[in-house]
Coordinates of N, CA and C in Angstrom, one line a residue:
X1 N 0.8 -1.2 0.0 CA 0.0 0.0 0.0 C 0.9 1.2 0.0
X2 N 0.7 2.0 -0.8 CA 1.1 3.2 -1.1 C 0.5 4.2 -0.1
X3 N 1.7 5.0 0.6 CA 1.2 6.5 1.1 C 0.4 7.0 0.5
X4 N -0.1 8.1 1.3 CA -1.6 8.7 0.3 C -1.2 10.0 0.0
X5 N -1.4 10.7 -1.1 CA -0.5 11.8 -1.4 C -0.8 13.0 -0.4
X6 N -1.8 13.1 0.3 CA -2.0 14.3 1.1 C -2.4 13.6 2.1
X7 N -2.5 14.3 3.1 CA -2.9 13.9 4.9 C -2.0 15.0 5.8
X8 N -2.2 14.1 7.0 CA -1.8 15.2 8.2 C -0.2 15.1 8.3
X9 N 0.1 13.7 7.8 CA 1.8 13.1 8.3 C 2.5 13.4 6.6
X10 N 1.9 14.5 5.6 CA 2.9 14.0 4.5 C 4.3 14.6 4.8
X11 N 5.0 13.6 4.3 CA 6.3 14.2 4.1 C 7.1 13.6 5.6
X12 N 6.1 13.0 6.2 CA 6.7 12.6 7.5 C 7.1 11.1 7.1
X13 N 8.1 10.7 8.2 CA 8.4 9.0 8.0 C 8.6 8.6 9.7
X14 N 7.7 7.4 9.6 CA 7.3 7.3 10.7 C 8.6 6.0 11.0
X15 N 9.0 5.2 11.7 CA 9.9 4.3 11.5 C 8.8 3.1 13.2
X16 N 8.7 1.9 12.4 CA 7.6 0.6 13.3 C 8.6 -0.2 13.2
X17 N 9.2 -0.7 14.7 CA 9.7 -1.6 14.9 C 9.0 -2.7 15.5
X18 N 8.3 -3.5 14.7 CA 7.7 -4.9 15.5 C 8.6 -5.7 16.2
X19 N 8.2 -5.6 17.4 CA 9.6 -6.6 18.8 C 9.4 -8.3 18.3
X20 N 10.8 -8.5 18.6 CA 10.9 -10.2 18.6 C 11.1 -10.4 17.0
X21 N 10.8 -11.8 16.7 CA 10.4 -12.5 15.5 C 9.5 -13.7 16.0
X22 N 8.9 -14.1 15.0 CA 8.5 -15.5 15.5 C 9.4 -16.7 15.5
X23 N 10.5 -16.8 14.5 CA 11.2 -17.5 14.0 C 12.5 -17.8 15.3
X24 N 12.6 -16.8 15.9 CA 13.4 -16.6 17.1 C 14.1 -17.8 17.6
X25 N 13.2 -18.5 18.3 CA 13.4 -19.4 19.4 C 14.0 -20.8 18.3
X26 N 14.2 -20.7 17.1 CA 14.7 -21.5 16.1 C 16.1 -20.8 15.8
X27 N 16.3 -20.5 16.1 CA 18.1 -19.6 15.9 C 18.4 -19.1 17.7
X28 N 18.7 -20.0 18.2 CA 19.5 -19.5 19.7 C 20.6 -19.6 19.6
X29 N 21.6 -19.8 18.8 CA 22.6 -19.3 18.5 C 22.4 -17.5 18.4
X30 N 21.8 -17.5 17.1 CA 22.3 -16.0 16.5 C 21.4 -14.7 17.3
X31 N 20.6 -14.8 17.9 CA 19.8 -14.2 19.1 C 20.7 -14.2 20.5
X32 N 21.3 -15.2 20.6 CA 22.3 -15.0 22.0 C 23.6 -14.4 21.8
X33 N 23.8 -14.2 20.7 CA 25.2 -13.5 20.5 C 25.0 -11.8 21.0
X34 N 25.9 -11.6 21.7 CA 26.0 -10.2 22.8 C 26.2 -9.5 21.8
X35 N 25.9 -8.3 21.9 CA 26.1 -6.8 21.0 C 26.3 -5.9 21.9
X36 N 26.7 -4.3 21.8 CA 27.2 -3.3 22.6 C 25.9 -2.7 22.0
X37 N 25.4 -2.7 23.4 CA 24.6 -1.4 23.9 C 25.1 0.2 23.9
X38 N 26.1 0.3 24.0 CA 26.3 1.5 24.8 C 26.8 1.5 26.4
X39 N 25.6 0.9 26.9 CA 26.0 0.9 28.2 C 26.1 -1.0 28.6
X40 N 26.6 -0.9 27.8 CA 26.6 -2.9 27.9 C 26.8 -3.7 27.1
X41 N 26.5 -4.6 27.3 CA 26.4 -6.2 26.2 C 25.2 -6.6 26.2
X42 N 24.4 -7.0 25.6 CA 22.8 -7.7 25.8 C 23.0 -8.6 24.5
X43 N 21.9 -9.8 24.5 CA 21.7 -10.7 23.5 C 21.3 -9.8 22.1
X44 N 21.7 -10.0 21.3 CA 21.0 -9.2 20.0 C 19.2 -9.4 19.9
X45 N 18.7 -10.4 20.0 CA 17.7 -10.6 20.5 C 16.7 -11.6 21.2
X46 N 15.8 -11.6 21.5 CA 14.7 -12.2 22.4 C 13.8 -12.8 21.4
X47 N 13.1 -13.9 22.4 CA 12.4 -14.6 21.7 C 10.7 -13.9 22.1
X48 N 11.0 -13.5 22.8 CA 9.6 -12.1 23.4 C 8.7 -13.6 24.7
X49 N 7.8 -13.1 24.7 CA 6.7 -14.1 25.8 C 5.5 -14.7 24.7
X50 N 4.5 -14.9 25.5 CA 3.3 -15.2 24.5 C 2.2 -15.7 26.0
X51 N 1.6 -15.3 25.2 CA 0.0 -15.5 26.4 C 0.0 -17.2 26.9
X52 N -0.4 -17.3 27.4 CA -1.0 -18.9 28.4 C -1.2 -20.2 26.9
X53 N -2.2 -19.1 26.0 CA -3.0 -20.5 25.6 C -1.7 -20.8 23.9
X54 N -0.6 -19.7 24.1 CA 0.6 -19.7 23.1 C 0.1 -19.1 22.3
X55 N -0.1 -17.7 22.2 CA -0.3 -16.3 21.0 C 1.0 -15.8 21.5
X56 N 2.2 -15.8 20.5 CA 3.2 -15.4 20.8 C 3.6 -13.9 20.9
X57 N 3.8 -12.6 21.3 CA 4.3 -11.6 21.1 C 4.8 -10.7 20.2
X58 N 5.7 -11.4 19.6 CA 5.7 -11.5 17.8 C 5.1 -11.6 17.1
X59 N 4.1 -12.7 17.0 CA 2.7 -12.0 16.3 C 1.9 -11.3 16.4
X60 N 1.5 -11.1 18.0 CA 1.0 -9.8 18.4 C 1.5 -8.3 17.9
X61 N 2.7 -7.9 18.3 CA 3.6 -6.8 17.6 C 3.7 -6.8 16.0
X62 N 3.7 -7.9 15.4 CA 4.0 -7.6 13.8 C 2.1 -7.2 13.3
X63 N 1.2 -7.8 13.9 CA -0.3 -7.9 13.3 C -0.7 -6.2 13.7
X64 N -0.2 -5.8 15.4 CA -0.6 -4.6 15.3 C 0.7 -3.2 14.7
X65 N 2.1 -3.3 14.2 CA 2.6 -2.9 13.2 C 1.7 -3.1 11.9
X66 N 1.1 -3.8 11.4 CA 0.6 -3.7 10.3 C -0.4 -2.5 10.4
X67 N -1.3 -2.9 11.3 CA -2.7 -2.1 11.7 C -2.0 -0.5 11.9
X68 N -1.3 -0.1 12.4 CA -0.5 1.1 12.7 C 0.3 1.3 11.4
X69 N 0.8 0.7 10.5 CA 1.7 1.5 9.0 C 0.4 2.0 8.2
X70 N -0.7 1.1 8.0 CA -2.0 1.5 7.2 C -2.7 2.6 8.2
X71 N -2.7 2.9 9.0 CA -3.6 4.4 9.8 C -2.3 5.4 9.2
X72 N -0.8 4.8 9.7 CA -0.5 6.4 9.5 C -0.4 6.1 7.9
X73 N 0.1 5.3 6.8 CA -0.1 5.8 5.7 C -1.5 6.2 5.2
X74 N -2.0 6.2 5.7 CA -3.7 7.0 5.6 C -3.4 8.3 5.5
X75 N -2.6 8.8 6.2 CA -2.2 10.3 7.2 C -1.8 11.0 6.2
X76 N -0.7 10.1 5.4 CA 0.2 10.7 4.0 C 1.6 10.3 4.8
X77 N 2.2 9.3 5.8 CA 3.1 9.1 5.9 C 4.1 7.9 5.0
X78 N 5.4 8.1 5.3 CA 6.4 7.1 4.5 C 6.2 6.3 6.1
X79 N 5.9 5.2 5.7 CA 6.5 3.7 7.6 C 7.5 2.8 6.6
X80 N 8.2 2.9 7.8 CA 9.7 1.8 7.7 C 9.3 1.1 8.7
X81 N 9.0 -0.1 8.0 CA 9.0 -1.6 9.1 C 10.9 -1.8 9.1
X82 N 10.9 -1.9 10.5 CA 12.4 -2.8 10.5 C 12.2 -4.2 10.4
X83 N 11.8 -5.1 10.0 CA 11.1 -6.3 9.8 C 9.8 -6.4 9.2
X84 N 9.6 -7.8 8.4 CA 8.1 -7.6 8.4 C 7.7 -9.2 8.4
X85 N 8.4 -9.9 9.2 CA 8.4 -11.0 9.8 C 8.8 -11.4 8.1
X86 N 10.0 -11.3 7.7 CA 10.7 -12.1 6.6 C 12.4 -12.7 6.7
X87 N 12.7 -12.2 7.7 CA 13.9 -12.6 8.3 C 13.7 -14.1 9.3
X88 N 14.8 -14.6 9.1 CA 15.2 -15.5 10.1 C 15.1 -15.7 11.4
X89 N 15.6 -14.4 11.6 CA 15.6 -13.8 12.8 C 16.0 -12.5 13.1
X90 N 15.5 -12.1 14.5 CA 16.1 -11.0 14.6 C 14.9 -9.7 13.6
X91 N 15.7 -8.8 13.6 CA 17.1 -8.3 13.3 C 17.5 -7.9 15.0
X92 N 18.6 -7.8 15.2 CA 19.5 -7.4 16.5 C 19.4 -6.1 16.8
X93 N 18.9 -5.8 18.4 CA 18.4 -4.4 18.7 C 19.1 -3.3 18.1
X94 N 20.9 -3.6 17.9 CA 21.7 -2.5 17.1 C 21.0 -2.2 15.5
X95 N 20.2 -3.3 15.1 CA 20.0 -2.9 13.5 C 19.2 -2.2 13.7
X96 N 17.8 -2.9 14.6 CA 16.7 -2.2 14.8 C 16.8 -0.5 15.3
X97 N 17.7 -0.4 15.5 CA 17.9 1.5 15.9 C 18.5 1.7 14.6
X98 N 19.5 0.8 13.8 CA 20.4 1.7 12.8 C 19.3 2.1 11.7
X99 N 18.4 1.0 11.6 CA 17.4 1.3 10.5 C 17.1 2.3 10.4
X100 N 16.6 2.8 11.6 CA 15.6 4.1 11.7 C 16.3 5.5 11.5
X101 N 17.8 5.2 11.9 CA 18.5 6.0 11.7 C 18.8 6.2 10.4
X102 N 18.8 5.6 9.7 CA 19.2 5.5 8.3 C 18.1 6.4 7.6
X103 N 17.0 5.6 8.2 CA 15.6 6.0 7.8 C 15.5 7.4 7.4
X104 N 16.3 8.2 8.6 CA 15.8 9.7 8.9 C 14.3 9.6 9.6
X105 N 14.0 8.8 10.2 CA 12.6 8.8 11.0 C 12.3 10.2 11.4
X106 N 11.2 10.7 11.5 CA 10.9 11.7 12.4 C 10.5 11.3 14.0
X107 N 10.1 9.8 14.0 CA 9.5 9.3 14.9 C 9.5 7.8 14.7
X108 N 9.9 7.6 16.3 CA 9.6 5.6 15.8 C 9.4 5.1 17.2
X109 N 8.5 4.2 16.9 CA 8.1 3.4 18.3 C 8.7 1.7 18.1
X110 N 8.5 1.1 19.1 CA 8.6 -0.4 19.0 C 7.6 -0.8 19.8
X111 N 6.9 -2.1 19.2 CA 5.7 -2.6 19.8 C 6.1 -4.2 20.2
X112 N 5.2 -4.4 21.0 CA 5.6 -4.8 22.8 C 4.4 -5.3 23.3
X113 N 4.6 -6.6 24.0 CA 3.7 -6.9 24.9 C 4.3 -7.7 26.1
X114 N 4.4 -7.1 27.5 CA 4.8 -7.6 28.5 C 4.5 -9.3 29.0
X115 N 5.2 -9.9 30.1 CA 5.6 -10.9 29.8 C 5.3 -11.1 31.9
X116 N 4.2 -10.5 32.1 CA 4.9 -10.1 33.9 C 3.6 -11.1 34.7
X117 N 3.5 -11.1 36.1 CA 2.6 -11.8 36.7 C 1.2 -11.6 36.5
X118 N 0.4 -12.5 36.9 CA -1.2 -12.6 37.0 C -1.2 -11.4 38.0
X119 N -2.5 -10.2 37.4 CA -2.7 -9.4 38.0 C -2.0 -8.2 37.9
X120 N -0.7 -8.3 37.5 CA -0.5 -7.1 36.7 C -0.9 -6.9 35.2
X121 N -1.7 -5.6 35.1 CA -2.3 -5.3 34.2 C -1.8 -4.0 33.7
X122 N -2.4 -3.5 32.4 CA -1.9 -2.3 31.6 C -1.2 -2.1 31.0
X123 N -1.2 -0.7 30.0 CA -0.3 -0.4 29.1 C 1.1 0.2 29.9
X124 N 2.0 0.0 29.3 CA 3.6 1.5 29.6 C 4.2 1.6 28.5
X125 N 4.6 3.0 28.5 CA 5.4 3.5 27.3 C 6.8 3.6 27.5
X126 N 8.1 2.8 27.1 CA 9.3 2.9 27.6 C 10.3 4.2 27.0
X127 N 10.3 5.6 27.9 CA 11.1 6.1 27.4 C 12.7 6.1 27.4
X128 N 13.5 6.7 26.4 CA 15.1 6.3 26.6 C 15.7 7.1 27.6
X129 N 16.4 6.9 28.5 CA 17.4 7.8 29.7 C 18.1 8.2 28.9
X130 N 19.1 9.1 29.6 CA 20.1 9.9 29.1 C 21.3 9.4 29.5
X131 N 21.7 9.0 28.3 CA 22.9 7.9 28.0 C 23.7 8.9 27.2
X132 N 25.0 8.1 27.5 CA 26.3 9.3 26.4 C 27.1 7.9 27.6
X133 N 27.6 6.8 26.6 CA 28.2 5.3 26.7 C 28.9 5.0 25.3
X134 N 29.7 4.2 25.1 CA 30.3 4.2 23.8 C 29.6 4.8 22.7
X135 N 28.8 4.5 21.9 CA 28.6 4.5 20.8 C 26.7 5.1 21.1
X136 N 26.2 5.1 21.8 CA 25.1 5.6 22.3 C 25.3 7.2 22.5
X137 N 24.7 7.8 22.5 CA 24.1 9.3 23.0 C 22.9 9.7 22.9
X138 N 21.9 9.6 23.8 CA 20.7 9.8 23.7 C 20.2 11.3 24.1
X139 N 21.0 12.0 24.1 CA 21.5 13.4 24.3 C 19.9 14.6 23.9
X140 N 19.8 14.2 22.1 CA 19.6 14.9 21.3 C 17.9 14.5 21.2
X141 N 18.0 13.5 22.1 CA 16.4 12.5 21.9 C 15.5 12.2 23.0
X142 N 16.3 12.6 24.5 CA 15.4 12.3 25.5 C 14.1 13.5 25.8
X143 N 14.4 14.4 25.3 CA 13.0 15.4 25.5 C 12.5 14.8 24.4
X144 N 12.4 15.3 23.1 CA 11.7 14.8 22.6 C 10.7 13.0 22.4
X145 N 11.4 12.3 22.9 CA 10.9 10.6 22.9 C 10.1 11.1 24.1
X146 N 10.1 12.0 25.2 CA 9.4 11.8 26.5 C 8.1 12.3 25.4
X147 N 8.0 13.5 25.3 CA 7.0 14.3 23.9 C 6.2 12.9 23.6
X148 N 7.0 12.1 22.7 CA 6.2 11.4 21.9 C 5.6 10.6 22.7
X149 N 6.6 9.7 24.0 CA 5.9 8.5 25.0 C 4.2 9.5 25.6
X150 N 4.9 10.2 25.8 CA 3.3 11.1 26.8 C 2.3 11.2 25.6
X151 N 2.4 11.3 24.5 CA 1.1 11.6 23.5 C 0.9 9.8 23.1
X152 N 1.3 9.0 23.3 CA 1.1 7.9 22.9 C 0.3 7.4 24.3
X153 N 0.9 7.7 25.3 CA 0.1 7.3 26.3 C -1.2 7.8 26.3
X154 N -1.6 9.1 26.6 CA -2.6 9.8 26.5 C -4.0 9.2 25.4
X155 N -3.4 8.8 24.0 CA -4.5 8.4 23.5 C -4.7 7.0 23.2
X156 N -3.7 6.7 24.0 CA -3.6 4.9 24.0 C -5.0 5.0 24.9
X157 N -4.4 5.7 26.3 CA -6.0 5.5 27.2 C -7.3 5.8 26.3
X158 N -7.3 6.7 25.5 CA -8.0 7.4 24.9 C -9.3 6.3 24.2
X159 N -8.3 6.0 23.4 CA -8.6 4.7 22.0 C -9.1 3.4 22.7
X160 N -8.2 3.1 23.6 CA -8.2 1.6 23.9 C -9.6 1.4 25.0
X161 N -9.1 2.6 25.9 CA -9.8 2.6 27.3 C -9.3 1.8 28.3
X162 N -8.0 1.1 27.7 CA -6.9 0.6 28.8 C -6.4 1.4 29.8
X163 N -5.9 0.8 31.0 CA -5.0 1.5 32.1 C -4.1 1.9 32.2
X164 N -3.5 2.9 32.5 CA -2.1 2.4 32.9 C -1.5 1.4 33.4
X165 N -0.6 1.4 33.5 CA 0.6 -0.5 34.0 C 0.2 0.1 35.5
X166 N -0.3 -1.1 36.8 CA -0.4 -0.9 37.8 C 0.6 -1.5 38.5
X167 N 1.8 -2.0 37.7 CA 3.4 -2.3 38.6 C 4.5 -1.6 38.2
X168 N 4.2 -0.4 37.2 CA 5.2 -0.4 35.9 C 4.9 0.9 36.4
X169 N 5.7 2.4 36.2 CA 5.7 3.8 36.0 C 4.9 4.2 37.2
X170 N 4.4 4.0 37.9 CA 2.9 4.3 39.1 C 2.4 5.0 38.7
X171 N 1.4 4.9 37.7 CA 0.1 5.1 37.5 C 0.5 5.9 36.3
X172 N 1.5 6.5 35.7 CA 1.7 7.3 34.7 C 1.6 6.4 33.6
X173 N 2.3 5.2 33.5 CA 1.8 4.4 32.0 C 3.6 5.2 31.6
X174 N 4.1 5.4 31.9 CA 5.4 5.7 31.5 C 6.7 5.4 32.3
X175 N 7.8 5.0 31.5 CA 8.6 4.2 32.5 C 10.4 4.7 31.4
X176 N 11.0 5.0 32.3 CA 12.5 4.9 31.5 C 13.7 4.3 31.6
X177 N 14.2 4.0 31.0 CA 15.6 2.6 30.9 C 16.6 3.2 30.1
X178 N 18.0 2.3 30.6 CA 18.7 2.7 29.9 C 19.5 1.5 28.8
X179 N 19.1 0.9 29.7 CA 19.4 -1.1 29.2 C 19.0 -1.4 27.8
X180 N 17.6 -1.1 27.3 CA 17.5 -1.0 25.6 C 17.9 -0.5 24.2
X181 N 18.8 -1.4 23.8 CA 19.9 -1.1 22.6 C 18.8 0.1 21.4
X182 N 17.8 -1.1 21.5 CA 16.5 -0.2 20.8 C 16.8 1.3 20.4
X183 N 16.8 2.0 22.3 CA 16.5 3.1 23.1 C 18.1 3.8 22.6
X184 N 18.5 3.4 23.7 CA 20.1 3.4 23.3 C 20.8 4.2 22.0
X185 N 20.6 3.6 21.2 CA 21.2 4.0 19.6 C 20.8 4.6 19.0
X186 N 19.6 4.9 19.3 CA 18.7 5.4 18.6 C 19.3 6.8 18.4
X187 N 19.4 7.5 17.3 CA 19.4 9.2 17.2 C 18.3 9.8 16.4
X188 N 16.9 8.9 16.4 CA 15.6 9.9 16.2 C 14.8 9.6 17.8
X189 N 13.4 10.5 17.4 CA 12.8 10.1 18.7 C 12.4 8.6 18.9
X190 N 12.4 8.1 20.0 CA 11.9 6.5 19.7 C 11.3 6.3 21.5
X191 N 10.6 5.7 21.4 CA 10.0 4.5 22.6 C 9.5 3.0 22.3
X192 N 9.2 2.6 23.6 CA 9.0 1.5 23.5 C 7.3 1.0 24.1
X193 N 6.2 0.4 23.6 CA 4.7 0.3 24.1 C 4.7 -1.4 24.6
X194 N 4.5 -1.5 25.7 CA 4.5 -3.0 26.1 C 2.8 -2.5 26.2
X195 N 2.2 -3.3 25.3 CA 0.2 -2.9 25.3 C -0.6 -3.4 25.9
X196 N 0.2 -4.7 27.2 CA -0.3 -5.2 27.7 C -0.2 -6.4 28.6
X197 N 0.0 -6.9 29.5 CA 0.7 -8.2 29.8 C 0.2 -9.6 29.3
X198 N 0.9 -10.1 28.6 CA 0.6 -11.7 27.9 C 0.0 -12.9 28.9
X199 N 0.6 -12.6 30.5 CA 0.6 -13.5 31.4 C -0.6 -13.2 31.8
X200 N -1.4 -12.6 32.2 CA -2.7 -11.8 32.9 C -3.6 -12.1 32.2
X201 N -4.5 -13.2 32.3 CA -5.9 -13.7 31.4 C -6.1 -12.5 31.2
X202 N -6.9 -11.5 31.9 CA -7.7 -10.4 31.1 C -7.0 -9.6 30.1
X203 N -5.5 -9.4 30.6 CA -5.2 -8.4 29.3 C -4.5 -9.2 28.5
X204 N -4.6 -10.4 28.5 CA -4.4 -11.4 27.0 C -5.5 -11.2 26.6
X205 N -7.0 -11.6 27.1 CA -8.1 -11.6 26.2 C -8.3 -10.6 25.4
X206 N -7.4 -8.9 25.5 CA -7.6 -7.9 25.0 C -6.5 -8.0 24.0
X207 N -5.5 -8.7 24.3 CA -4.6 -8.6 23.3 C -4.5 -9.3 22.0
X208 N -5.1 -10.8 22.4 CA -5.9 -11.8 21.1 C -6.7 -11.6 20.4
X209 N -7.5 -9.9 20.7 CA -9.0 -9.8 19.9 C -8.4 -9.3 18.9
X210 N -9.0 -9.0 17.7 CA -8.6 -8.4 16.6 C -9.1 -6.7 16.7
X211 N -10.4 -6.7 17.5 CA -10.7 -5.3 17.1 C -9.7 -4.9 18.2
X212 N -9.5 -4.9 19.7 CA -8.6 -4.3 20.4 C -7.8 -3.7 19.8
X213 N -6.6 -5.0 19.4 CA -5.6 -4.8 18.5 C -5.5 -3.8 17.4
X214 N -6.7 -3.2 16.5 CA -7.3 -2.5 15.8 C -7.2 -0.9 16.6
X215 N -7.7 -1.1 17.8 CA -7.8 0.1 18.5 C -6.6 0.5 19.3
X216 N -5.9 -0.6 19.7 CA -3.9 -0.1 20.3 C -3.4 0.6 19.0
X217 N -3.5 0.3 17.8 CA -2.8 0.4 16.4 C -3.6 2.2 16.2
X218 N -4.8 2.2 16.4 CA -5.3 3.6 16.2 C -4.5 4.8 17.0
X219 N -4.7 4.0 18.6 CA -4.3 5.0 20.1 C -3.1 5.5 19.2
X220 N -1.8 4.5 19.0 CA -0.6 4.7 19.1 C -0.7 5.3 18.0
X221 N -1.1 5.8 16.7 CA -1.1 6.5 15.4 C -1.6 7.7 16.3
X222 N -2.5 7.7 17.2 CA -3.2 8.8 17.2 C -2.1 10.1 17.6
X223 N -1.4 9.1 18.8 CA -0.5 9.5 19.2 C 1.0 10.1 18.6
X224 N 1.5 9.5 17.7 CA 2.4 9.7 16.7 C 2.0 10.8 15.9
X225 N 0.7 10.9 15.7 CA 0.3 12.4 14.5 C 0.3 13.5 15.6
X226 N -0.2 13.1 16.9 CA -0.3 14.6 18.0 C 1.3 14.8 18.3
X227 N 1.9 14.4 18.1 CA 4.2 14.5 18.5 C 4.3 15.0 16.9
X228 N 4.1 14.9 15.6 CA 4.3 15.2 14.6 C 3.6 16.5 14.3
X229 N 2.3 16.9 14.9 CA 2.0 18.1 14.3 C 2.0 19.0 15.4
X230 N 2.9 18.7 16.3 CA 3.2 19.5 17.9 C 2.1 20.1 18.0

């Protein structure tokens, strides 16, 4: 699908990092190989979680990346998927930032679904700390990614009618790290949206529906066009 020649995002390029792969847990070799963060070493990548009854994360994340490139190409945006579940594996959190970088993103999120106990419920938005570590400087991006995490939050509640995370950020639905290569490398704005916890019957049942999923994909566009047209 082609961008649409006019909208609210033309001329903008949004950059959708779907988390994980599905193929993942079939390559533990090339997923456990360390990469530099900046402030570390971490596995290049994860095999993500997956709900009780096995809806993996990865498919969760790539189905609502889809639902989210078609709203904002609606807009008149260019979306850079860093994946589109055709890789092996991966790609390794360092590519997943180089992409975007490459990209010239104006904006980029990575989509996420938590992995945490029964009874913790809700959305969080992960923004990046302020790192300046080898090859990292997140210098030029931590006001602005807060900008975008807070407008993504805001109409996540909005859209979804979801909570905030009630173990995660206290009660803000916003939370910051420094540990994500994602985060880390990044030199456009970027966050991270865990939409919900996989482990928690109720917000699995919200995360397996298709319309939900329809309506996280809206929130977080909604959000992305409110950080793009300040």
């Amino acid at each position: 699908m082609e961008p649409a020649a006019d909208g609210p995002l033309k001329g903008k390029v949004v950059v959708v990092d779907p988390g994980h792969n599905t193929h993942n847990n079939e390559h533990a070799a090339e997923i456990n190989r360390q990469v530099d963060i900046g402030t570390g070493r971490k596995e290049c990548d994860t095999t993500g979680t997956e709900t009780n009854s096995g809806y993996a994360e990865a498919t969760f994340s790539l189905d609502v990346a889809h639902r989210l490139r078609a709203v904002l190409q609606s807009r008149g945006a260019r979306v850079v998927l860093t994946h589109d579940g055709d890789r092996p594996y991966g790609p390794c959190v360092t590519e997943r930032a180089d992409i975007g970088n490459k990209a010239h993103g104006d904006a980029a999120v990575s989509i996420h679904a938590d992995g945490s106990d029964v009874g913790h419920r809700g959305f969080h938005v992960i923004l990046p700390a302020a790192v300046h570590a080898g090859r990292a400087d997140t210098s030029a991006i931590v006001g602005p990614s807060k900008e975008l995490g807070a407008r993504i939050a805001g109409n996540f509640v909005r859209v979804t009618g979801s909570a905030p995370s009630n173990y995660i950020g206290g009660g803000t639905g916003l939370d910051t790290r420094s540990d994500l290569g994602g985060l880390n490398l990044s030199t456009i704005p970027k966050v991270f949206i865990e939409c919900g916890n996989m482990r928690d019957p109720q917000d699995a049942a919200l995360l397996t529906d298709a319309a939900w999923r329809e309506k996280a994909a809206q929130g977080i566009a909604d959000g992305i066009t409110d950080f793009l047209r300040g």
